[in-house]
mmCIF file of C-alpha atoms and ligand atoms in Angstrom:
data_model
loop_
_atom_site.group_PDB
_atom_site.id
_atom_site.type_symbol
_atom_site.label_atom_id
_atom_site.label_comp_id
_atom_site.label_asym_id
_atom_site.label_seq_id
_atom_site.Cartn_x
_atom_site.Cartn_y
_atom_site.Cartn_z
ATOM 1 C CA UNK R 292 42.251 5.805 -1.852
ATOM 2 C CA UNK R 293 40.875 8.935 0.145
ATOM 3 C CA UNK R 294 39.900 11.821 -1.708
ATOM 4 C CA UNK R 295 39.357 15.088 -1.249
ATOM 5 C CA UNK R 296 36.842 16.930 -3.784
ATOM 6 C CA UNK R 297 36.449 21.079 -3.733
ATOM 7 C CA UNK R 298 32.254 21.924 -3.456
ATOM 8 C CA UNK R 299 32.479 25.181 -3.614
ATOM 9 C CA UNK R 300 32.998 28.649 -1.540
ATOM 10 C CA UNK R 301 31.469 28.811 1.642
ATOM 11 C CA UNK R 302 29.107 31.282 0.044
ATOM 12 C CA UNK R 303 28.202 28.999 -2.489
ATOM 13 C CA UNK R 304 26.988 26.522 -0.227
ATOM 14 C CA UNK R 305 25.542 28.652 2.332
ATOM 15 C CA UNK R 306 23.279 29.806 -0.694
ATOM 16 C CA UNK R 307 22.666 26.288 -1.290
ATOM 17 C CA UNK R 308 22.344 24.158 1.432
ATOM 18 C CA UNK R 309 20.964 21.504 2.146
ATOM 19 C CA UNK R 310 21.421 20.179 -1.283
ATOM 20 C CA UNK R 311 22.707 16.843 -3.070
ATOM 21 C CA UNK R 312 24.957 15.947 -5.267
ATOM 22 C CA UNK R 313 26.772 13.147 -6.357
ATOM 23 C CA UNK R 314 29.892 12.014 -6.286
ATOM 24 C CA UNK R 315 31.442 9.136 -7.777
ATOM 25 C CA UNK R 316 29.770 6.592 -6.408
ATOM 26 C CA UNK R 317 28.253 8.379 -3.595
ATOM 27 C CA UNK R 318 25.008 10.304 -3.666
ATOM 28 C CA UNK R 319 25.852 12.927 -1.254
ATOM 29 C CA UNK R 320 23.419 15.323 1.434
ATOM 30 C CA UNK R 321 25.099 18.429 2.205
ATOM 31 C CA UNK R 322 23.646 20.685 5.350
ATOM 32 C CA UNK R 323 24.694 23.029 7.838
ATOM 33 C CA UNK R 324 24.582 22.738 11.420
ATOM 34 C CA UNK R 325 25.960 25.192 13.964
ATOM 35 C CA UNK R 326 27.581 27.212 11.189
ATOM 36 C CA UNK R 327 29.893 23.965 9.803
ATOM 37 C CA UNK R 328 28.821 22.127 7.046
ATOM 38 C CA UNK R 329 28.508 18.269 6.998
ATOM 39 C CA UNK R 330 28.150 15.813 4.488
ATOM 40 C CA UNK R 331 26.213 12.503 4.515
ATOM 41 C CA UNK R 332 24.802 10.210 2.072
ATOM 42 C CA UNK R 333 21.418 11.303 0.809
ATOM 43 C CA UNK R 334 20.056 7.719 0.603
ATOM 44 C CA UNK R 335 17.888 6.418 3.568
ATOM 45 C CA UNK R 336 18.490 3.238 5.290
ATOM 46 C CA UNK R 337 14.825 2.356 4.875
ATOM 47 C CA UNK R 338 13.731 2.464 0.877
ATOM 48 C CA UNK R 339 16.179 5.213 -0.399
ATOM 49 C CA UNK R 340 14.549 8.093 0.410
ATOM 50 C CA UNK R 341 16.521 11.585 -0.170
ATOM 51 C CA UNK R 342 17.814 12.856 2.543
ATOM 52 C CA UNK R 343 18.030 16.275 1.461
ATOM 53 C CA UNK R 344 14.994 16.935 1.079
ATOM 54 C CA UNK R 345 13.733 16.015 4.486
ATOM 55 C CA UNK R 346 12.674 18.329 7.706
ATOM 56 C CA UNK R 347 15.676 19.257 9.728
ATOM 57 C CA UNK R 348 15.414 19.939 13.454
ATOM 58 C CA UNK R 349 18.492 20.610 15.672
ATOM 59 C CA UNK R 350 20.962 18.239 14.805
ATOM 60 C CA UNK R 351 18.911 15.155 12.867
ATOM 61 C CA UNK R 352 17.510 15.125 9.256
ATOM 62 C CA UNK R 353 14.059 13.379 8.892
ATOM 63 C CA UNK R 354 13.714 11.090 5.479
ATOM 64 C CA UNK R 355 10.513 12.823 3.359
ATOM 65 C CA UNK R 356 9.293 9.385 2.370
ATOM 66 C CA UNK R 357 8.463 7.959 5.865
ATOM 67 C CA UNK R 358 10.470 9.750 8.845
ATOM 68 C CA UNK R 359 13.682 7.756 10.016
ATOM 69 C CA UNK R 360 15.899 10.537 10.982
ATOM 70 C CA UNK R 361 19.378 10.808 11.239
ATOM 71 C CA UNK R 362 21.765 13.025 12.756
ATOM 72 C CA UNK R 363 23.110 15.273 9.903
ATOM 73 C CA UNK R 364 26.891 15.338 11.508
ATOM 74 C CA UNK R 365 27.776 11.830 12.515
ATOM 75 C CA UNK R 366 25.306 9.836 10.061
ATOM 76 C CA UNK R 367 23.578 7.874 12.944
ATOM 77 C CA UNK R 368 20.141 7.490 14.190
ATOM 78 C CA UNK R 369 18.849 9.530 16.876
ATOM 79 C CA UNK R 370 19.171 7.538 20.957
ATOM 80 C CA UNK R 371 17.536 4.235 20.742
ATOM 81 C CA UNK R 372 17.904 3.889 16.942
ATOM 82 C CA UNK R 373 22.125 4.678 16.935
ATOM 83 C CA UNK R 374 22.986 1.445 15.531
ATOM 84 C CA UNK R 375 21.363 2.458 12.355
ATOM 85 C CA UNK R 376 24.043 4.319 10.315
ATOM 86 C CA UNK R 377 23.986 6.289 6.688
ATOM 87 C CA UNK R 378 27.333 6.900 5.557
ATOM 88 C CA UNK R 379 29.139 10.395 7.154
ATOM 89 C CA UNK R 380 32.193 12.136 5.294
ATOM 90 C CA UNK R 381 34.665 14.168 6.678
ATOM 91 C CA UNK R 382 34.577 18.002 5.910
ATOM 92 C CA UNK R 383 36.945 20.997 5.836
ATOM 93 C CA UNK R 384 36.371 24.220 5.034
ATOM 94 C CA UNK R 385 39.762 25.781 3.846
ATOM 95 C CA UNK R 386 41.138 29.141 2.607
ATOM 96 C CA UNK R 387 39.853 28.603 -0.733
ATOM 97 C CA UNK R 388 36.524 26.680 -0.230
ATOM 98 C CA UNK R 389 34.969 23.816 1.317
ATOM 99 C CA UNK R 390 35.912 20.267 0.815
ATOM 100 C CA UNK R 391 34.618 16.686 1.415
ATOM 101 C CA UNK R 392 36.048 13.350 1.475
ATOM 102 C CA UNK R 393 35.501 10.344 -0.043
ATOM 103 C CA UNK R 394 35.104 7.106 0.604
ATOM 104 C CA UNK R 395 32.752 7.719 3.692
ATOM 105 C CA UNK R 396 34.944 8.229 7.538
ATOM 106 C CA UNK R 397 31.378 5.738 8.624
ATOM 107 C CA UNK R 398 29.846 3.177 5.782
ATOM 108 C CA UNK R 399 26.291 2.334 5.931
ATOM 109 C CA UNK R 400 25.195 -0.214 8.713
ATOM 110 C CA UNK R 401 21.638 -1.300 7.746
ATOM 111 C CA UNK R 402 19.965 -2.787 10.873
ATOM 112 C CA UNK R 403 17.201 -5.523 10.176
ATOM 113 C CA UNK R 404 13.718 -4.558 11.281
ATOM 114 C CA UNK R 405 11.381 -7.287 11.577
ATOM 115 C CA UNK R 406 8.430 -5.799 13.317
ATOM 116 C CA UNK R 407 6.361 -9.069 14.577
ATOM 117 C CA UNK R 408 3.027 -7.932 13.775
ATOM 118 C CA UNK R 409 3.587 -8.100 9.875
ATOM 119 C CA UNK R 410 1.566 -9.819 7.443
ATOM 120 C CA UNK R 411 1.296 -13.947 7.824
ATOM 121 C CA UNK R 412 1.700 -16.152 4.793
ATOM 122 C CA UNK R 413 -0.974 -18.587 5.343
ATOM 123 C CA UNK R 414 0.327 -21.363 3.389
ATOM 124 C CA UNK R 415 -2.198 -23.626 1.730
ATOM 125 C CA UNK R 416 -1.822 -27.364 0.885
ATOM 126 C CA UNK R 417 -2.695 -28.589 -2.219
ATOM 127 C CA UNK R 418 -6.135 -29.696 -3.045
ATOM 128 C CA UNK R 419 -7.324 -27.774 -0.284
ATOM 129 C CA UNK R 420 -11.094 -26.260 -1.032
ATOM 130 C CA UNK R 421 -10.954 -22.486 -2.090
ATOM 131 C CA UNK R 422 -10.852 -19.481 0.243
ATOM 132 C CA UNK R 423 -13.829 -17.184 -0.050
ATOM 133 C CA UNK R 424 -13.316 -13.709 1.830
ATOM 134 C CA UNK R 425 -16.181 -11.259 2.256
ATOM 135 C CA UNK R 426 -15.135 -7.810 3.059
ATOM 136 C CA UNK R 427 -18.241 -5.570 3.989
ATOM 137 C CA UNK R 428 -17.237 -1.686 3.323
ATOM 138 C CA UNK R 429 -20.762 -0.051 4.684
ATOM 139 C CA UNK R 430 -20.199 2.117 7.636
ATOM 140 C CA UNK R 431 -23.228 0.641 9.686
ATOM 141 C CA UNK R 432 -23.186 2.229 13.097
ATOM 142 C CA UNK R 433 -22.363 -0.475 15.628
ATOM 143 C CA UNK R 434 -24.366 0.500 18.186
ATOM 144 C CA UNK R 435 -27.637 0.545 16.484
ATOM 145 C CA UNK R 436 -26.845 -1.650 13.321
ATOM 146 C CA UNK R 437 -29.686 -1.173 10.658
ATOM 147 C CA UNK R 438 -30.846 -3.607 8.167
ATOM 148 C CA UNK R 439 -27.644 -3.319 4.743
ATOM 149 C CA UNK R 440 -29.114 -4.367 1.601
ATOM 150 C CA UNK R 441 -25.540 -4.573 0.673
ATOM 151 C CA UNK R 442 -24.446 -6.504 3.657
ATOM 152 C CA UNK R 443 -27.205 -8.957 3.467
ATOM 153 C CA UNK R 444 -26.858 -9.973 -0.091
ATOM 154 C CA UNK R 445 -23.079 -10.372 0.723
ATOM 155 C CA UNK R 446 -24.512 -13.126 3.435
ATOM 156 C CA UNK R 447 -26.179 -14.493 1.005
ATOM 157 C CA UNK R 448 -22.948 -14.949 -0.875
ATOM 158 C CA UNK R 449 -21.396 -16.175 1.787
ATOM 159 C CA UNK R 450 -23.748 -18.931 2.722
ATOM 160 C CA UNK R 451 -23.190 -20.239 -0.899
ATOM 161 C CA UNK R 452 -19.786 -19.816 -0.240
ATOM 162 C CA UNK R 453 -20.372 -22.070 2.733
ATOM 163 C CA UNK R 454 -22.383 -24.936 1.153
ATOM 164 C CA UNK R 455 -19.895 -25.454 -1.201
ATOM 165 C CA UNK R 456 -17.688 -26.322 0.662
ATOM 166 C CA UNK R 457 -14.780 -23.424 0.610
ATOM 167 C CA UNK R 458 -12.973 -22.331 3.516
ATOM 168 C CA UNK R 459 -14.421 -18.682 4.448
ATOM 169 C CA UNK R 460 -13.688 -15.831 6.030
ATOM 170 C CA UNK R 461 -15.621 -12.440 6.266
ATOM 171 C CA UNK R 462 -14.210 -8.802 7.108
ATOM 172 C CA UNK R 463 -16.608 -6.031 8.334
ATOM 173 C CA UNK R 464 -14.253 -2.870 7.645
ATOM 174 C CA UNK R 465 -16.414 -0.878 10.284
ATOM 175 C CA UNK R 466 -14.768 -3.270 12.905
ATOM 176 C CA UNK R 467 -11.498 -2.371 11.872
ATOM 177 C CA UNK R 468 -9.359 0.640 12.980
ATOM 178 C CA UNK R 469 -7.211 1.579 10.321
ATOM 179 C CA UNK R 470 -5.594 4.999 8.870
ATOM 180 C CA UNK R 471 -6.402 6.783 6.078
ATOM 181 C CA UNK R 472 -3.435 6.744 3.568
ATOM 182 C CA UNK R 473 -0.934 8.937 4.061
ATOM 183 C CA UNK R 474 -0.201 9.625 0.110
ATOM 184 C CA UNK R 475 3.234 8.492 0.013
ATOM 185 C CA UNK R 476 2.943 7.580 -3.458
ATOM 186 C CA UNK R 477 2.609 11.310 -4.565
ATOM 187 C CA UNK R 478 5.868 11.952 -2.939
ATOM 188 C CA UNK R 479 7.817 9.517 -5.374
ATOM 189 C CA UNK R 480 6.544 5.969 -6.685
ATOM 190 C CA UNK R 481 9.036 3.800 -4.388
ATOM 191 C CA UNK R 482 7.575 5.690 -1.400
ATOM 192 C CA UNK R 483 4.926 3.535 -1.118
ATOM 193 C CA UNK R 484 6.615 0.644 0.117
ATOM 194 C CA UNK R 485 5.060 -2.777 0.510
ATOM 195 C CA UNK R 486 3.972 -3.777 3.436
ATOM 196 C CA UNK R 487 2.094 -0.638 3.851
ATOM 197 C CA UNK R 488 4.632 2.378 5.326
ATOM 198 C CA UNK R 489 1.840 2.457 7.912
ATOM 199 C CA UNK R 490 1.462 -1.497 8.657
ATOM 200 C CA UNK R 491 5.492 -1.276 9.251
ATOM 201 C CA UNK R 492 5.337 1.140 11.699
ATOM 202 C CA UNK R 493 1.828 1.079 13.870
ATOM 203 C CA UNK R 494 0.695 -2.640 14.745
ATOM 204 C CA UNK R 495 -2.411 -1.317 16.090
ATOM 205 C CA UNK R 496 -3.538 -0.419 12.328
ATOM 206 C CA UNK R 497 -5.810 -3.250 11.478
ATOM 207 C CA UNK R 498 -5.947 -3.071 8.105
ATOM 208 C CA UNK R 499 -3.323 -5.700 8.511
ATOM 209 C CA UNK R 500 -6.432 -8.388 8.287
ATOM 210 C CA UNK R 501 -7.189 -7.001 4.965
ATOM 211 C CA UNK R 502 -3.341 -7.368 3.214
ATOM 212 C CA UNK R 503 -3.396 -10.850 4.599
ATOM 213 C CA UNK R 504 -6.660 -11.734 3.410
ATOM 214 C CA UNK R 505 -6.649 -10.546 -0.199
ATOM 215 C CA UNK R 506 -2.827 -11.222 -0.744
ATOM 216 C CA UNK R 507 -2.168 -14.249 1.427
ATOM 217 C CA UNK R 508 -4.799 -15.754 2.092
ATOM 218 C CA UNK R 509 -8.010 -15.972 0.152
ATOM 219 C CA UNK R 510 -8.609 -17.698 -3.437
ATOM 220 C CA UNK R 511 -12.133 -15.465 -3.805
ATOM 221 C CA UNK R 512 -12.885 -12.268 -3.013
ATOM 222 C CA UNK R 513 -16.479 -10.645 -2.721
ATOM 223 C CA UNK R 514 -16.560 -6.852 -1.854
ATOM 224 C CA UNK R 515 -20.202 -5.476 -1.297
ATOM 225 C CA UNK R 516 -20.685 -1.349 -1.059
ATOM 226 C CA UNK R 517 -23.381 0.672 -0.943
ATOM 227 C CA UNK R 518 -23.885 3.739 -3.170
ATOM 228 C CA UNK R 519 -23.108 6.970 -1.452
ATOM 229 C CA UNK R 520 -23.289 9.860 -3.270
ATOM 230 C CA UNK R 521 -22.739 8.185 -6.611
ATOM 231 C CA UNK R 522 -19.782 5.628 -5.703
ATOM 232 C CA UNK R 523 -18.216 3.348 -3.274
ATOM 233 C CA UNK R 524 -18.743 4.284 0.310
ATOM 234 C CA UNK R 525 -16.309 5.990 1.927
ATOM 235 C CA UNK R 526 -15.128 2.879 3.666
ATOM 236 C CA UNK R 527 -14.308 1.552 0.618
ATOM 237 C CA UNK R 528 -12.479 4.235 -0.560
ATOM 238 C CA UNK R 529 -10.377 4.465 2.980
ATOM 239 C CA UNK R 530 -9.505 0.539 2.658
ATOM 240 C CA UNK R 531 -8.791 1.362 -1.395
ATOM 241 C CA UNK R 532 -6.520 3.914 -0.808
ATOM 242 C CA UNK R 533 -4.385 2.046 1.038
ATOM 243 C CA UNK R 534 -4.404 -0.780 -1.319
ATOM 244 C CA UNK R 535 -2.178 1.221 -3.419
ATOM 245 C CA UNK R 536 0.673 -0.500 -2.400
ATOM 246 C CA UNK R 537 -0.240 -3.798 -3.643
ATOM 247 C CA UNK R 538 -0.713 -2.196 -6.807
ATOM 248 C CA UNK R 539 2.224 0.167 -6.680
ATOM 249 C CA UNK R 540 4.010 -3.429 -6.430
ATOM 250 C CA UNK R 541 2.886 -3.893 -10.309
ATOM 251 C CA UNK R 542 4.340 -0.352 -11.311
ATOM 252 C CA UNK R 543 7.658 -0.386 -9.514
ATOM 253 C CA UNK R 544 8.926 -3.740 -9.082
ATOM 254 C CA UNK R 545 6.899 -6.302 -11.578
ATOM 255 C CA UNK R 546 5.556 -7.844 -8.270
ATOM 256 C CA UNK R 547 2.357 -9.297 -8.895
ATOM 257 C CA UNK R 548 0.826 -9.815 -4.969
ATOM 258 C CA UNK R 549 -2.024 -10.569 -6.609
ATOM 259 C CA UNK R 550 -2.159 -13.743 -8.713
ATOM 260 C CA UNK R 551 -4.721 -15.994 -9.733
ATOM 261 C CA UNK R 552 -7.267 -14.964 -7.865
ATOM 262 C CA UNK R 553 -10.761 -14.122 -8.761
ATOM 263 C CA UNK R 554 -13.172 -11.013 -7.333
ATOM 264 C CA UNK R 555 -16.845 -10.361 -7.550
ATOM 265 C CA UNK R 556 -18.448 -7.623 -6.277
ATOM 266 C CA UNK R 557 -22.108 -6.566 -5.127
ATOM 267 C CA UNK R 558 -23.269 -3.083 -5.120
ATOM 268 C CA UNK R 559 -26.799 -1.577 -4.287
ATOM 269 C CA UNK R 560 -27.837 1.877 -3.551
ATOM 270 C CA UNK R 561 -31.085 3.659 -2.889
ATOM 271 C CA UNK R 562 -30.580 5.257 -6.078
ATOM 272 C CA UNK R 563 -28.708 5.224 -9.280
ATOM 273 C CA UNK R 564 -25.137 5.132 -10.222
ATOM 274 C CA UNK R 565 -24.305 1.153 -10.566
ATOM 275 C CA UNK R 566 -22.782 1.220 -14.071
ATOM 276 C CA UNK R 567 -20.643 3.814 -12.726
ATOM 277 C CA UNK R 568 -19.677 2.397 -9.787
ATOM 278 C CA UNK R 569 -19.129 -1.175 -10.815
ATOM 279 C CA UNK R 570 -16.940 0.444 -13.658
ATOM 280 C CA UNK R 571 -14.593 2.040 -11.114
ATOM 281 C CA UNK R 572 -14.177 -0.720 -8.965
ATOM 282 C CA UNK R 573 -13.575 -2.887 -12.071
ATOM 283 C CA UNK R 574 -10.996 -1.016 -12.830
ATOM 284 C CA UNK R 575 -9.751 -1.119 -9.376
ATOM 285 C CA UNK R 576 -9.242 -4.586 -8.833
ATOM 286 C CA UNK R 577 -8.638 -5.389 -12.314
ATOM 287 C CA UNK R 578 -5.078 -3.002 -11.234
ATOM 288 C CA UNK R 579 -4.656 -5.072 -8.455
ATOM 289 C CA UNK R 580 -4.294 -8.156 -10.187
ATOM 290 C CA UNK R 581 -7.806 -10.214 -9.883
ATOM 291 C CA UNK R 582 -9.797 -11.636 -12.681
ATOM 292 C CA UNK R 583 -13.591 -11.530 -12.862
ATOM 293 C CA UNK R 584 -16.097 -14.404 -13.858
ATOM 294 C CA UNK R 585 -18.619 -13.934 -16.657
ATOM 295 C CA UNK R 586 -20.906 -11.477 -15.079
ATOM 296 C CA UNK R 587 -18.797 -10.092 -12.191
ATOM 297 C CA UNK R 588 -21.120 -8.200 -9.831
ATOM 298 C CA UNK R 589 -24.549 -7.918 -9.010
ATOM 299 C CA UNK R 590 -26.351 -4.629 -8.199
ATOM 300 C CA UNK R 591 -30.017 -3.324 -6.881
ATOM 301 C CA UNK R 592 -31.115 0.137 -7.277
ATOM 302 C CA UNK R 593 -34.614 1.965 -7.735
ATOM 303 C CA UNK R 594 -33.729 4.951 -9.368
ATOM 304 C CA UNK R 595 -32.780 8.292 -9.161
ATOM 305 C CA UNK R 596 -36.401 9.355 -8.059
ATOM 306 C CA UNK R 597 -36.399 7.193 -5.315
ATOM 307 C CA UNK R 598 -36.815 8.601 -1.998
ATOM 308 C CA UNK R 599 -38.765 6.075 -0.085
ATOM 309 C CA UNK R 600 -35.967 3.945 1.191
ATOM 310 C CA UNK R 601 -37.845 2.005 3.623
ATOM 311 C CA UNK R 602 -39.317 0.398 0.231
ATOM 312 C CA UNK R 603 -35.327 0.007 -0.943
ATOM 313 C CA UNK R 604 -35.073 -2.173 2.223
ATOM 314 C CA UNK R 605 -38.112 -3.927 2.326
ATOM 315 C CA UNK R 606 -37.445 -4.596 -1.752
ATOM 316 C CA UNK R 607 -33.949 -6.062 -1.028
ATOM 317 C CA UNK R 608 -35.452 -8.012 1.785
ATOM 318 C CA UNK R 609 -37.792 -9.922 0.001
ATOM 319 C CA UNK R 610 -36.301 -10.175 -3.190
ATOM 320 C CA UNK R 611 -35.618 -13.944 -3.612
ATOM 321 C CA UNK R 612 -34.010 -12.638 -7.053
ATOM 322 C CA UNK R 613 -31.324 -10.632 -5.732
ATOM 323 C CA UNK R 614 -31.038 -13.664 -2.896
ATOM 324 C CA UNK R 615 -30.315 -16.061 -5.907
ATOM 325 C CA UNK R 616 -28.204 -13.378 -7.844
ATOM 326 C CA UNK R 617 -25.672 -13.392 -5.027
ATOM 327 C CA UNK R 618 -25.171 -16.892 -4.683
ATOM 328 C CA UNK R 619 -25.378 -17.332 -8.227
ATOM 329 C CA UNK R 620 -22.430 -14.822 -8.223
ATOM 330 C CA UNK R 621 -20.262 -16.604 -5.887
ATOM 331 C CA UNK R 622 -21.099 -20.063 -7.468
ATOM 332 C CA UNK R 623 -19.426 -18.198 -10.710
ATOM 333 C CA UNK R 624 -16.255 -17.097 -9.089
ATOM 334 C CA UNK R 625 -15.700 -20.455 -7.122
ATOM 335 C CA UNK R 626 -16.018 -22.376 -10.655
ATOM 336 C CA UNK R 627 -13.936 -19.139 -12.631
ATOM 337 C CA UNK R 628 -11.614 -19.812 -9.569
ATOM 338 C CA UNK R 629 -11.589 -23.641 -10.199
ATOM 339 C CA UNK R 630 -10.843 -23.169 -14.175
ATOM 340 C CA UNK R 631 -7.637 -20.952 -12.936
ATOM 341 C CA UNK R 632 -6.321 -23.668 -10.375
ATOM 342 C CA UNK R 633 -6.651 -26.107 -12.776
ATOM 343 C CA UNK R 634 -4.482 -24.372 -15.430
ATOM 344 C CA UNK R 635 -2.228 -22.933 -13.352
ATOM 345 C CA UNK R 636 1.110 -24.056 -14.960
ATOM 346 C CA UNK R 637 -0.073 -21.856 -17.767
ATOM 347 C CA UNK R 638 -1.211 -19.318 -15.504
ATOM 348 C CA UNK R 639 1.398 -19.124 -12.950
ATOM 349 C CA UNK R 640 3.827 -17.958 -16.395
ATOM 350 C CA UNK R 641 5.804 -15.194 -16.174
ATOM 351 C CA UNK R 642 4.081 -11.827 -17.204
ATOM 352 C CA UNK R 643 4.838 -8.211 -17.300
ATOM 353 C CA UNK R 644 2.277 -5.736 -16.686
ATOM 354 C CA UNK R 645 3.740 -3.528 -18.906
ATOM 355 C CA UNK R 646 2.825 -0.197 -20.256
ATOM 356 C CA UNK R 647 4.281 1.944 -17.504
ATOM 357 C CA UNK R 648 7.150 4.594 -17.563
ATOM 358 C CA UNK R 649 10.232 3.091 -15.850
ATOM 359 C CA UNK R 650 10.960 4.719 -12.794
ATOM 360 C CA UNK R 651 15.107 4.147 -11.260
ATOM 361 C CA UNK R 652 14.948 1.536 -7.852
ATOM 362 C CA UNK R 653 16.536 3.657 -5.358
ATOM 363 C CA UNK R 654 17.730 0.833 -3.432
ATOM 364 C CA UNK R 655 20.077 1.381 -0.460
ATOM 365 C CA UNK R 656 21.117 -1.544 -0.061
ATOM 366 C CA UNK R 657 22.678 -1.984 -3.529
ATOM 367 C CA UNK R 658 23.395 1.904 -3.304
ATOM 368 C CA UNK R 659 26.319 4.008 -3.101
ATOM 369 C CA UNK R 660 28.140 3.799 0.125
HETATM 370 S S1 FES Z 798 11.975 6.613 6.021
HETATM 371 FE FE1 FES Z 798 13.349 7.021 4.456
HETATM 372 S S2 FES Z 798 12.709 5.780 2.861
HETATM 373 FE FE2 FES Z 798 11.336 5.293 4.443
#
């Protein structure tokens, strides 16, 4: 049955506007446009993003979280996009305030994107080999590539990887174009959507290669840095950043992308820093889900008085050590990996990552008409 609820004087909400508020069921966006108020739901279409709090311009709203807009009078999306629809309420300002209407005049119409660039599943049959992926995060110039100690022990790797056997595939993040992360995550947890926000909406962001790698596709994953500066390179930390939404999976939803699989990681650097930066990236991937073999990385450094990098190359070079370190490190994580298959009725049970404050699914489609 319609109806009609009192907000408030026109004053009231003039002082306010554009503000939510809910009622009964519905979780309400109030705003002005040309001097008359209107009144639609403050839950996006795409993850339940508040309306209110968006960027208006002229007559459309644009969700915070990752910028559908809407028109602020009639509900819809702006030309092109119209078929998308929030719910809109009818309005009236009267001689003793202003009132709105519910149920919605227009319900929600939720229009199924499926952009067809999105992340492949890569099914694997049983008893196949394992899947080793490399991923490379030095930022080698192209044009004039240089010798990488930490790319060439991660060849070494990958030549084990190779001779026994597994199914390999190896990702040079300097070849890929990719954004940076856009932070959505500080704006409110389910903000940072899987797929990535960015993936969704740009399939000429490559980083595409690197979701379907580490979620779908490998069993193994070796990451090789160098030090810069004390840590990761800044590759590393571009790719990471945008990982966050395989981890964010963990925190909001119990989602674990990331299961049964096993990372090892190499890390060398003209000078010091390794305990540090194998400790961070521990951490890292350790959030994301993967398990580590006895022994997970391998590192090569001369010191923090160590200027004469030609000698850190021509060390690295002809180190048969470090050459039998690497491969030594991906024969672990194949057999760790091996160890997990073969228990994997006891590992593929149900788990809960656990100590993290709840934080309420805004989901639209469940929501609040
Ligand atoms: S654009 Fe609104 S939640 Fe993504």
């Amino acid at each position: 049955m319609a109806t009609w609820h009192r907000l408030g004087t026109r004053e009231e909400l003039l002082a306010r506007v554009p503000y939510s508020l809910k009622l009964e069921r519905h979780q309400i966006a109030v705003f002005l446009h040309e001097d008359r108020f209107s009144v639609i739901s403050n839950i996006c279409n795409h993850r339940g993003g508040p309306l209110c709090e968006g960027r208006v311009r002229g007559e459309f709203v644009m969700c915070p979280w990752h910028g559908w807009e809407y028109s602020v009078v009639t509900g819809k999306g702006p030309a092109g996009y119209d078929e998308e629809q929030v719910p809109s309420f009818a309005v009236e300002e009267r001689a003793d305030g202003v009132y709105v209407q519910t149920p919605p005049v227009m319900p929600r119409r939720l229009v199924q994107h499926k952009p067809s660039h999105l992340l492949d599943a890569h099914a694997k049959p049983v008893g196949a080999p394992p899947r080793v992926l490399g991923i490379s995060t030095t930022g080698m110039d192209q044009g004039n590539p240089r010798f990488s100690t930490s790319d060439a022990l991660l060849d070494h790797a990958m030549d084990m990887a190779r001779e026994l056997v597994a199914d390999t595939q190896l990702i040079r993040l300097r070849d890929l174009k990719f954004q940076h992360c856009e932070g959505n995550y500080s704006k409110a947890s389910h903000a940072c959507t899987w797929p990535c926000a960015i993936t969704e909406r740009d399939p000429e962001d490559q980083l595409t290669a690197v979701y379907e790698g580490l979620v779908h596709w490998a069993d193994v994953v070796v990451i090789a840095t160098p030090i810069r500066w004390g840590n990761a390179s800044s590759l590393y930390y571009k790719m990471a950043e945008r990982l966050n939404c395989v981890q964010n999976q963990i925190t909001i939803h119990n989602n674990m992308l990331i299961k049964n699989k096993v990372a090892a990681l190499i890390i060398t650097g003209g000078q010091d820093n390794i305990q540090a930066v194998a400790g961070n990236m521990l951490t890292f991937w350790s959030e994301l889900g993967f398990v580590f073999p006895q022994f997970p990385f391998i590192a090569h450094s001369r010191g923090w008085d160590a200027e004469d990098m030609q000698n850190n190359v021509r060390q690295v070079q002809a180190s048969d050590a470090l050459r039998e370190a690497a491969r030594e490190l991906l024969g672990r994580a194949v057999d760790f990996w091996k160890v997990l298959d073969q228990n994997r009725a006891m590992m593929d049970k149900p788990m809960e990552r656990a100590g993290r404050k709840a934080n309420p699914l805004v989901n639209p489609e469940e929501a609040i008409v």
